[in-house]
Short mmCIF file of C-alpha atoms in Angstrom, two decimals:
data_model
loop_
_atom_site.label_atom_id
_atom_site.label_comp_id
_atom_site.label_asym_id
_atom_site.label_seq_id
_atom_site.Cartn_x
_atom_site.Cartn_y
_atom_site.Cartn_z
CA UNK A 1 -65.61 -60.03 -32.22
CA UNK A 2 -63.18 -62.97 -32.39
CA UNK A 3 -59.79 -61.97 -31.01
CA UNK A 4 -57.72 -65.05 -31.87
CA UNK A 5 -55.67 -64.92 -35.10
CA UNK A 6 -57.27 -66.50 -38.14
CA UNK A 7 -56.34 -69.99 -39.32
CA UNK A 8 -54.88 -70.92 -35.94
CA UNK A 9 -57.50 -73.44 -34.79
CA UNK A 10 -59.07 -73.31 -31.36
CA UNK A 11 -61.86 -75.55 -30.09
CA UNK A 12 -64.84 -75.29 -27.79
CA UNK A 13 -64.84 -77.81 -24.89
CA UNK A 14 -67.14 -80.10 -26.88
CA UNK A 15 -64.94 -79.85 -29.99
CA UNK A 16 -61.82 -80.40 -27.90
CA UNK A 17 -63.28 -83.69 -26.67
CA UNK A 18 -63.61 -84.81 -30.30
CA UNK A 19 -60.00 -83.78 -30.95
CA UNK A 20 -58.83 -85.66 -27.85
CA UNK A 21 -60.75 -88.80 -28.81
CA UNK A 22 -59.30 -88.81 -32.34
CA UNK A 23 -55.81 -88.27 -30.92
CA UNK A 24 -56.34 -91.13 -28.43
CA UNK A 25 -57.32 -93.53 -31.26
CA UNK A 26 -54.17 -92.59 -33.16
CA UNK A 27 -51.91 -93.00 -30.13
CA UNK A 28 -53.42 -96.37 -29.18
CA UNK A 29 -52.81 -97.79 -32.66
CA UNK A 30 -49.27 -96.44 -32.86
CA UNK A 31 -48.38 -97.96 -29.50
CA UNK A 32 -50.00 -101.27 -30.47
CA UNK A 33 -47.41 -101.72 -33.23
CA UNK A 34 -44.43 -100.92 -31.02
CA UNK A 35 -43.82 -97.25 -31.80
CA UNK A 36 -42.17 -95.28 -28.96
CA UNK A 37 -43.39 -91.80 -28.09
CA UNK A 38 -41.02 -88.83 -28.40
CA UNK A 39 -41.45 -85.06 -28.28
CA UNK A 40 -39.17 -82.35 -29.60
CA UNK A 41 -39.07 -78.59 -28.90
CA UNK A 42 -41.32 -76.23 -30.86
CA UNK A 43 -38.17 -74.64 -32.29
CA UNK A 44 -35.19 -75.98 -34.22
CA UNK A 45 -31.92 -74.32 -35.27
CA UNK A 46 -32.27 -72.44 -38.55
CA UNK A 47 -29.33 -74.40 -39.92
CA UNK A 48 -31.35 -77.61 -39.39
CA UNK A 49 -34.62 -76.28 -40.78
CA UNK A 50 -32.96 -74.86 -43.90
CA UNK A 51 -30.45 -77.66 -44.51
CA UNK A 52 -32.70 -79.13 -47.20
CA UNK A 53 -35.06 -77.13 -49.43
CA UNK A 54 -33.58 -73.97 -47.95
CA UNK A 55 -35.30 -71.41 -50.18
CA UNK A 56 -38.69 -73.15 -50.33
CA UNK A 57 -38.69 -74.05 -46.65
CA UNK A 58 -37.68 -70.51 -45.71
CA UNK A 59 -40.90 -69.18 -47.26
CA UNK A 60 -42.97 -71.29 -44.85
CA UNK A 61 -41.05 -70.81 -41.61
CA UNK A 62 -42.15 -68.52 -38.80
CA UNK A 63 -38.97 -66.78 -37.65
CA UNK A 64 -38.52 -65.55 -34.10
CA UNK A 65 -37.32 -62.20 -32.85
CA UNK A 66 -38.05 -59.87 -29.95
CA UNK A 67 -41.06 -57.73 -30.83
CA UNK A 68 -39.56 -54.61 -29.30
CA UNK A 69 -36.17 -55.14 -30.91
CA UNK A 70 -37.53 -55.86 -34.40
CA UNK A 71 -36.19 -58.05 -37.21
CA UNK A 72 -32.58 -57.18 -36.41
CA UNK A 73 -33.04 -59.37 -33.33
CA UNK A 74 -33.78 -62.48 -35.44
CA UNK A 75 -32.88 -65.63 -33.53
CA UNK A 76 -30.82 -68.51 -34.84
CA UNK A 77 -33.80 -70.81 -34.32
CA UNK A 78 -37.38 -70.84 -35.64
CA UNK A 79 -40.67 -72.75 -35.29
CA UNK A 80 -40.53 -76.14 -37.00
CA UNK A 81 -42.75 -76.56 -40.06
CA UNK A 82 -43.02 -80.36 -39.91
CA UNK A 83 -41.96 -83.21 -37.59
CA UNK A 84 -39.64 -85.08 -39.95
CA UNK A 85 -36.82 -82.53 -39.86
CA UNK A 86 -36.87 -82.39 -36.02
CA UNK A 87 -36.89 -86.20 -35.99
CA UNK A 88 -33.76 -86.33 -38.17
CA UNK A 89 -32.02 -83.97 -35.75
CA UNK A 90 -33.31 -86.03 -32.80
CA UNK A 91 -31.78 -89.21 -34.23
CA UNK A 92 -28.38 -87.54 -34.53
CA UNK A 93 -28.54 -86.17 -30.99
CA UNK A 94 -29.65 -89.45 -29.41
CA UNK A 95 -28.11 -92.08 -31.71
CA UNK A 96 -25.91 -93.49 -28.95
CA UNK A 97 -28.92 -94.46 -26.80
CA UNK A 98 -31.37 -95.54 -29.51
CA UNK A 99 -31.88 -99.14 -30.62
CA UNK A 100 -32.14 -99.49 -34.40
CA UNK A 101 -34.40 -99.97 -36.23
CA UNK A 102 -35.96 -97.22 -34.12
CA UNK A 103 -39.76 -96.94 -34.27
CA UNK A 104 -41.10 -93.59 -33.07
CA UNK A 105 -44.37 -91.71 -32.97
CA UNK A 106 -44.75 -88.00 -32.37
CA UNK A 107 -47.96 -85.95 -32.11
CA UNK A 108 -47.40 -82.20 -31.95
CA UNK A 109 -48.49 -78.93 -33.57
CA UNK A 110 -46.44 -77.45 -36.41
CA UNK A 111 -46.60 -73.97 -37.95
CA UNK A 112 -46.34 -73.00 -41.60
CA UNK A 113 -46.71 -69.66 -43.32
CA UNK A 114 -48.69 -71.17 -46.17
CA UNK A 115 -51.89 -70.04 -47.85
CA UNK A 116 -54.86 -70.98 -45.70
CA UNK A 117 -57.85 -72.77 -47.21
CA UNK A 118 -60.39 -75.47 -46.39
CA UNK A 119 -58.67 -78.01 -44.14
CA UNK A 120 -55.33 -76.13 -44.25
CA UNK A 121 -54.12 -73.97 -41.39
CA UNK A 122 -51.10 -71.97 -40.33
CA UNK A 123 -50.92 -74.03 -37.15
CA UNK A 124 -51.99 -77.66 -37.22
CA UNK A 125 -51.35 -80.96 -35.48
CA UNK A 126 -49.49 -83.79 -37.17
CA UNK A 127 -49.31 -87.33 -35.85
CA UNK A 128 -46.21 -88.99 -37.27
CA UNK A 129 -44.84 -92.50 -37.20
CA UNK A 130 -41.41 -93.40 -38.55
CA UNK A 131 -39.01 -96.30 -38.56
CA UNK A 132 -35.37 -95.41 -39.09
CA UNK A 133 -32.34 -97.69 -39.39
CA UNK A 134 -28.63 -97.60 -40.12
CA UNK A 135 -28.05 -98.39 -43.78
CA UNK A 136 -24.42 -98.91 -44.74
CA UNK A 137 -24.91 -101.35 -47.62
CA UNK A 138 -26.21 -101.02 -51.16
CA UNK A 139 -29.44 -102.92 -51.77
CA UNK A 140 -30.91 -103.93 -55.13
CA UNK A 141 -34.28 -102.86 -53.76
CA UNK A 142 -34.95 -100.94 -50.58
CA UNK A 143 -33.99 -102.43 -47.24
CA UNK A 144 -36.70 -103.31 -44.69
CA UNK A 145 -39.58 -102.90 -47.15
CA UNK A 146 -41.73 -104.73 -44.61
CA UNK A 147 -41.88 -101.46 -42.68
CA UNK A 148 -43.34 -99.65 -45.72
CA UNK A 149 -46.21 -102.14 -45.60
CA UNK A 150 -46.57 -102.19 -41.81
CA UNK A 151 -46.83 -98.42 -41.57
CA UNK A 152 -49.39 -98.42 -44.39
CA UNK A 153 -51.58 -100.90 -42.51
CA UNK A 154 -51.16 -99.08 -39.17
CA UNK A 155 -52.40 -95.87 -40.82
CA UNK A 156 -55.24 -97.63 -42.65
CA UNK A 157 -56.37 -99.36 -39.43
CA UNK A 158 -56.23 -96.08 -37.50
CA UNK A 159 -58.21 -94.15 -40.11
CA UNK A 160 -60.71 -96.99 -40.34
CA UNK A 161 -61.43 -96.68 -36.60
CA UNK A 162 -61.72 -92.89 -36.78
CA UNK A 163 -64.17 -92.84 -39.70
CA UNK A 164 -66.19 -95.69 -38.18
CA UNK A 165 -66.66 -93.69 -34.96
CA UNK A 166 -67.10 -90.16 -36.33
CA UNK A 167 -67.80 -90.21 -40.07
CA UNK A 168 -70.27 -93.03 -40.68
CA UNK A 169 -67.58 -95.21 -42.31
CA UNK A 170 -66.79 -92.58 -44.96
CA UNK A 171 -64.84 -94.50 -47.64
CA UNK A 172 -61.18 -93.72 -48.15
CA UNK A 173 -58.35 -95.19 -50.21
CA UNK A 174 -54.62 -95.39 -49.61
CA UNK A 175 -52.78 -94.40 -52.81
CA UNK A 176 -49.24 -95.75 -53.13
CA UNK A 177 -46.48 -95.00 -55.65
CA UNK A 178 -42.71 -95.14 -55.93
CA UNK A 179 -40.30 -92.30 -56.74
CA UNK A 180 -38.12 -94.57 -58.89
CA UNK A 181 -41.04 -95.26 -61.23
CA UNK A 182 -41.65 -91.53 -61.48
CA UNK A 183 -37.97 -90.83 -62.13
CA UNK A 184 -37.93 -93.43 -64.90
CA UNK A 185 -41.06 -92.12 -66.60
CA UNK A 186 -40.19 -88.41 -66.48
CA UNK A 187 -36.60 -88.95 -67.62
CA UNK A 188 -37.85 -89.05 -71.23
CA UNK A 189 -38.87 -85.36 -71.11
CA UNK A 190 -36.85 -82.17 -71.26
CA UNK A 191 -35.25 -81.77 -67.84
CA UNK A 192 -36.19 -78.07 -67.82
CA UNK A 193 -39.91 -78.90 -67.60
CA UNK A 194 -39.66 -81.91 -65.27
CA UNK A 195 -40.13 -79.86 -62.05
CA UNK A 196 -43.23 -78.25 -63.58
CA UNK A 197 -44.56 -81.65 -64.64
CA UNK A 198 -44.05 -82.94 -61.10
CA UNK A 199 -45.91 -79.95 -59.68
CA UNK A 200 -48.75 -80.44 -62.14
CA UNK A 201 -49.03 -84.12 -61.32
CA UNK A 202 -49.11 -83.23 -57.62
CA UNK A 203 -52.25 -81.15 -58.36
CA UNK A 204 -53.96 -83.95 -60.32
CA UNK A 205 -56.75 -84.51 -57.78
CA UNK A 206 -57.21 -80.80 -57.08
CA UNK A 207 -58.03 -79.73 -60.66
CA UNK A 208 -60.30 -81.05 -63.39
CA UNK A 209 -58.97 -83.47 -66.00
CA UNK A 210 -59.54 -80.87 -68.74
CA UNK A 211 -57.44 -78.31 -66.86
CA UNK A 212 -54.77 -80.97 -66.30
CA UNK A 213 -54.55 -81.65 -70.04
CA UNK A 214 -54.54 -77.95 -70.96
CA UNK A 215 -51.71 -77.23 -68.52
CA UNK A 216 -49.76 -80.21 -69.86
CA UNK A 217 -50.12 -78.82 -73.38
CA UNK A 218 -48.36 -75.65 -72.25
CA UNK A 219 -45.30 -77.69 -71.24
CA UNK A 220 -44.94 -80.57 -73.71
CA UNK A 221 -45.96 -81.64 -77.22
CA UNK A 222 -49.34 -83.21 -77.96
CA UNK A 223 -47.62 -86.60 -78.34
CA UNK A 224 -46.09 -86.21 -74.88
CA UNK A 225 -49.44 -85.13 -73.45
CA UNK A 226 -50.85 -88.45 -74.69
CA UNK A 227 -47.96 -90.35 -73.06
CA UNK A 228 -48.50 -88.66 -69.71
CA UNK A 229 -52.28 -89.14 -69.81
CA UNK A 230 -51.77 -92.81 -70.59
CA UNK A 231 -49.32 -93.12 -67.70
CA UNK A 232 -51.60 -91.52 -65.09
CA UNK A 233 -54.45 -93.83 -66.15
CA UNK A 234 -52.33 -96.99 -65.90
CA UNK A 235 -52.97 -99.59 -63.18
CA UNK A 236 -50.18 -101.58 -61.54
CA UNK A 237 -51.29 -104.90 -62.99
CA UNK A 238 -50.72 -103.42 -66.47
CA UNK A 239 -47.06 -102.70 -65.73
CA UNK A 240 -44.52 -105.28 -66.85
CA UNK A 241 -41.45 -105.94 -64.68
CA UNK A 242 -39.51 -106.52 -67.90
CA UNK A 243 -41.12 -103.69 -69.82
CA UNK A 244 -37.85 -101.84 -70.31
CA UNK A 245 -34.19 -102.62 -69.77
CA UNK A 246 -33.88 -99.95 -67.12
CA UNK A 247 -32.54 -100.44 -63.57
CA UNK A 248 -34.47 -97.46 -62.19
CA UNK A 249 -37.76 -98.81 -63.55
CA UNK A 250 -37.12 -102.33 -62.26
CA UNK A 251 -36.15 -101.05 -58.81
CA UNK A 252 -39.37 -99.02 -58.55
CA UNK A 253 -41.52 -101.85 -59.84
CA UNK A 254 -39.98 -104.46 -57.55
CA UNK A 255 -40.26 -102.22 -54.50
CA UNK A 256 -43.97 -101.61 -55.09
CA UNK A 257 -44.46 -105.32 -55.74
CA UNK A 258 -42.68 -106.26 -52.51
CA UNK A 259 -44.58 -103.71 -50.41
CA UNK A 260 -47.92 -104.88 -51.79
CA UNK A 261 -46.96 -108.50 -51.06
CA UNK A 262 -46.38 -107.62 -47.39
CA UNK A 263 -49.60 -105.59 -47.33
CA UNK A 264 -51.54 -108.63 -48.57
CA UNK A 265 -50.21 -110.57 -45.57
CA UNK A 266 -51.12 -107.82 -43.11
CA UNK A 267 -54.50 -107.07 -44.71
CA UNK A 268 -55.76 -110.64 -45.20
CA UNK A 269 -59.36 -109.68 -44.48
CA UNK A 270 -59.08 -107.07 -47.24
CA UNK A 271 -60.49 -104.40 -44.92
CA UNK A 272 -58.66 -101.50 -46.47
CA UNK A 273 -58.79 -100.02 -49.96
CA UNK A 274 -55.22 -99.72 -51.31
CA UNK A 275 -54.23 -98.90 -54.91
CA UNK A 276 -51.08 -98.07 -56.85
CA UNK A 277 -51.49 -94.55 -58.19
CA UNK A 278 -48.95 -92.98 -60.61
CA UNK A 279 -50.20 -89.48 -59.68
CA UNK A 280 -48.84 -89.64 -56.13
CA UNK A 281 -45.47 -87.89 -55.87
CA UNK A 282 -45.37 -86.10 -52.46
CA UNK A 283 -44.07 -82.55 -52.52
CA UNK A 284 -41.16 -82.82 -50.08
CA UNK A 285 -38.07 -84.05 -51.89
CA UNK A 286 -36.51 -86.09 -49.11
CA UNK A 287 -38.66 -89.03 -50.25
CA UNK A 288 -36.74 -91.51 -52.40
CA UNK A 289 -38.84 -94.68 -52.75
CA UNK A 290 -42.35 -95.54 -51.63
CA UNK A 291 -44.71 -92.57 -51.32
CA UNK A 292 -48.28 -92.53 -50.01
CA UNK A 293 -51.35 -90.31 -49.91
CA UNK A 294 -54.73 -91.12 -48.35
CA UNK A 295 -57.82 -89.53 -49.85
CA UNK A 296 -61.54 -89.73 -49.15
CA UNK A 297 -63.18 -91.32 -52.18
CA UNK A 298 -65.89 -88.64 -52.32
CA UNK A 299 -63.85 -85.59 -51.27
CA UNK A 300 -60.63 -85.20 -53.27
CA UNK A 301 -60.96 -81.44 -52.87
CA UNK A 302 -60.17 -81.73 -49.17
CA UNK A 303 -56.73 -83.07 -50.02
CA UNK A 304 -54.77 -85.80 -48.34
CA UNK A 305 -55.75 -86.77 -44.80
CA UNK A 306 -52.49 -88.68 -44.31
CA UNK A 307 -49.30 -89.01 -46.30
CA UNK A 308 -45.69 -90.13 -46.14
CA UNK A 309 -42.94 -92.08 -47.78
CA UNK A 310 -39.52 -93.71 -47.71
CA UNK A 311 -36.32 -91.74 -47.46
CA UNK A 312 -32.63 -92.53 -47.78
CA UNK A 313 -29.91 -90.42 -46.19
CA UNK A 314 -32.40 -88.54 -44.01
CA UNK A 315 -29.73 -87.17 -41.69
CA UNK A 316 -26.96 -86.54 -44.22
CA UNK A 317 -28.18 -83.09 -45.16
CA UNK A 318 -27.80 -82.04 -41.50
CA UNK A 319 -24.45 -83.75 -41.00
CA UNK A 320 -22.77 -85.13 -44.16
CA UNK A 321 -20.72 -87.51 -42.01
CA UNK A 322 -23.95 -89.12 -40.81
CA UNK A 323 -25.51 -90.11 -44.11
CA UNK A 324 -26.21 -93.75 -43.25
CA UNK A 325 -29.71 -93.39 -41.78
CA UNK A 326 -32.70 -94.40 -43.90
CA UNK A 327 -36.30 -95.05 -43.05
CA UNK A 328 -39.97 -94.70 -43.82
CA UNK A 329 -42.59 -92.49 -42.20
CA UNK A 330 -46.17 -91.37 -42.41
CA UNK A 331 -48.35 -88.70 -40.84
CA UNK A 332 -52.06 -88.39 -40.17
CA UNK A 333 -53.16 -84.79 -40.53
CA UNK A 334 -54.93 -84.67 -37.18
CA UNK A 335 -56.21 -81.10 -37.47
CA UNK A 336 -57.58 -81.72 -40.98
CA UNK A 337 -59.33 -84.88 -39.83
CA UNK A 338 -60.95 -83.05 -36.89
CA UNK A 339 -61.92 -80.18 -39.21
CA UNK A 340 -63.81 -82.62 -41.44
CA UNK A 341 -65.51 -84.29 -38.47
CA UNK A 342 -66.68 -80.93 -37.12
CA UNK A 343 -68.00 -80.04 -40.59
CA UNK A 344 -70.33 -83.02 -40.42
CA UNK A 345 -71.41 -83.03 -36.76
CA UNK A 346 -72.11 -80.63 -33.90
CA UNK A 347 -70.67 -82.22 -30.75
CA UNK A 348 -72.72 -81.69 -27.60
CA UNK A 349 -70.78 -83.46 -24.88
CA UNK A 350 -68.57 -80.90 -23.17
CA UNK A 351 -67.08 -83.04 -20.43
CA UNK A 352 -65.96 -86.55 -19.61
CA UNK A 353 -67.59 -86.33 -16.18
CA UNK A 354 -69.68 -89.43 -15.49
CA UNK A 355 -71.25 -88.41 -12.17
CA UNK A 356 -72.35 -85.06 -10.74
CA UNK A 357 -72.74 -85.03 -6.95
CA UNK A 358 -75.58 -82.82 -5.75
CA UNK A 359 -74.51 -80.30 -3.09
CA UNK A 360 -76.44 -80.56 0.20
CA UNK A 361 -74.96 -78.35 2.96
CA UNK A 362 -76.20 -80.64 5.76
CA UNK A 363 -74.56 -83.75 4.27
CA UNK A 364 -71.66 -82.22 2.31
CA UNK A 365 -69.01 -84.11 4.33
CA UNK A 366 -70.69 -87.43 3.43
CA UNK A 367 -71.11 -86.30 -0.20
CA UNK A 368 -67.41 -85.54 -0.47
CA UNK A 369 -66.49 -88.84 1.18
CA UNK A 370 -68.66 -90.71 -1.36
CA UNK A 371 -67.22 -88.70 -4.24
CA UNK A 372 -63.72 -89.72 -3.15
CA UNK A 373 -64.78 -93.38 -3.16
CA UNK A 374 -65.94 -92.97 -6.79
CA UNK A 375 -62.65 -91.25 -7.71
CA UNK A 376 -60.62 -94.04 -6.12
CA UNK A 377 -62.61 -96.52 -8.22
CA UNK A 378 -61.48 -94.66 -11.37
CA UNK A 379 -64.74 -92.86 -12.10
CA UNK A 380 -64.87 -89.26 -13.39
CA UNK A 381 -66.81 -87.08 -10.98
CA UNK A 382 -67.74 -83.47 -10.31
CA UNK A 383 -69.20 -81.96 -7.15
CA UNK A 384 -71.58 -79.04 -7.57
CA UNK A 385 -69.88 -76.13 -5.78
CA UNK A 386 -72.78 -74.62 -3.80
CA UNK A 387 -76.19 -75.46 -2.34
CA UNK A 388 -78.31 -74.17 -5.21
CA UNK A 389 -81.87 -75.32 -5.87
CA UNK A 390 -82.01 -78.94 -7.04
CA UNK A 391 -83.49 -77.86 -10.37
CA UNK A 392 -80.48 -75.67 -11.10
CA UNK A 393 -78.03 -78.44 -10.20
CA UNK A 394 -79.87 -80.94 -12.41
CA UNK A 395 -80.01 -78.40 -15.25
CA UNK A 396 -76.23 -78.00 -14.99
CA UNK A 397 -75.77 -81.77 -15.39
CA UNK A 398 -78.19 -81.81 -18.30
CA UNK A 399 -76.50 -78.95 -20.11
CA UNK A 400 -73.07 -80.60 -19.78
CA UNK A 401 -74.42 -84.01 -20.81
CA UNK A 402 -73.29 -85.57 -17.53
CA UNK A 403 -75.07 -88.95 -17.64
CA UNK A 404 -75.58 -89.56 -13.91
CA UNK A 405 -76.44 -87.45 -10.85
CA UNK A 406 -75.67 -88.74 -7.33
CA UNK A 407 -78.06 -87.68 -4.56
CA UNK A 408 -77.12 -88.00 -0.89
CA UNK A 409 -79.35 -85.74 1.20
CA UNK A 410 -80.52 -86.06 4.80
CA UNK A 411 -83.28 -88.50 3.89
CA UNK A 412 -80.88 -90.81 2.02
CA UNK A 413 -78.31 -90.60 4.86
CA UNK A 414 -80.87 -91.69 7.47
CA UNK A 415 -81.64 -94.75 5.34
CA UNK A 416 -77.90 -95.39 4.78
CA UNK A 417 -78.44 -95.14 1.05
CA UNK A 418 -77.83 -92.80 -1.88
CA UNK A 419 -79.52 -92.44 -5.26
CA UNK A 420 -78.10 -92.40 -8.79
CA UNK A 421 -80.31 -90.76 -11.40
CA UNK A 422 -79.87 -91.61 -15.07
CA UNK A 423 -80.23 -88.25 -16.81
CA UNK A 424 -81.17 -89.81 -20.13
CA UNK A 425 -83.95 -92.14 -18.95
CA UNK A 426 -84.92 -90.35 -15.73
CA UNK A 427 -84.69 -93.62 -13.82
CA UNK A 428 -83.34 -93.64 -10.26
CA UNK A 429 -81.76 -96.51 -8.38
CA UNK A 430 -80.79 -96.74 -4.74
CA UNK A 431 -77.42 -97.97 -3.54
CA UNK A 432 -76.43 -98.83 0.05
CA UNK A 433 -73.74 -96.75 1.74
#
């Protein structure tokens, strides 16, 4: 019987190594582009968590109270449900010591009381990057749009390395859109149905096209269904910057155009598949410009493996006097990525130990001295704890996939040598002490 609560992932040692390797790839790429590491507490004040999307966010939050005292003991803080809200609070608390634009990465678990399904959990790890800056001027198009492109390429490069190592180069595409283009297009419909149209569009890749059309027909006229279908099937090169005399449209178009221009410069080898996609909206409403989703080309049902977008006035909903911070951020859904990897492979390596030292009671002092030399050289070692039969000690190394066994018994000591056995090939080599 499994005792742990459902949909709160836990890994075997072999699976944990996969998780750690994926996390290491993400961290290395984030650091390579100058993002600084931060960490925030697992809890945030309720006033912060509920400052935006209060009712909807409240449905997802795990509240805290003393079990013996009951709900009347509810605390004024709760577990955070994402890393963007804590980051906004962090910026306000540390603004006097931060250098802007501030580039941060944060890899931590979050908890949400949402419906669990394939690749979705109540506790999961996110790996966020954001750039935030002080924005006190009005811009015709978004400020620092280079960062929208840089973050896109950082994420694409990171995912490319992960799928190359673990998923046989499984093809994926970064889908990019802009909230201003969406606002322009949906402004022609009855404002009462716009939220429902947004929600339906957000489900576009999770339902069939026939279902999409049928659900549209329940909200708008057949003529409007045709307009929406035409819009979702449009490609960016078919849009005209002068298509309409509308500032919102032009702003959205020019922002996408500028971001893609920077992306072309950063992706000159054309390694990554990137498309403009009118169906990408992102559910959280703090996004105001560029929005992104990343999907596997052959597994839309899994959902996005990374997503993000641009936001203006990120901190203003926490403190209205501090409404001048804007930025762009993205997250790789680390737990979902690991879930998919473990669906496709059964990891066998349970340790990062490179060398197992055989335990001989008559030479144990020399064995430990040699093991310390290996450790000081940066090697990962393990000493077998007791003088069991050699077969049992070798079987232990074999079961844990430890690639090398070091043998220093009385015979080797007399000859001032020790042996290293390659557990894969069975070959042994002698090394002088």
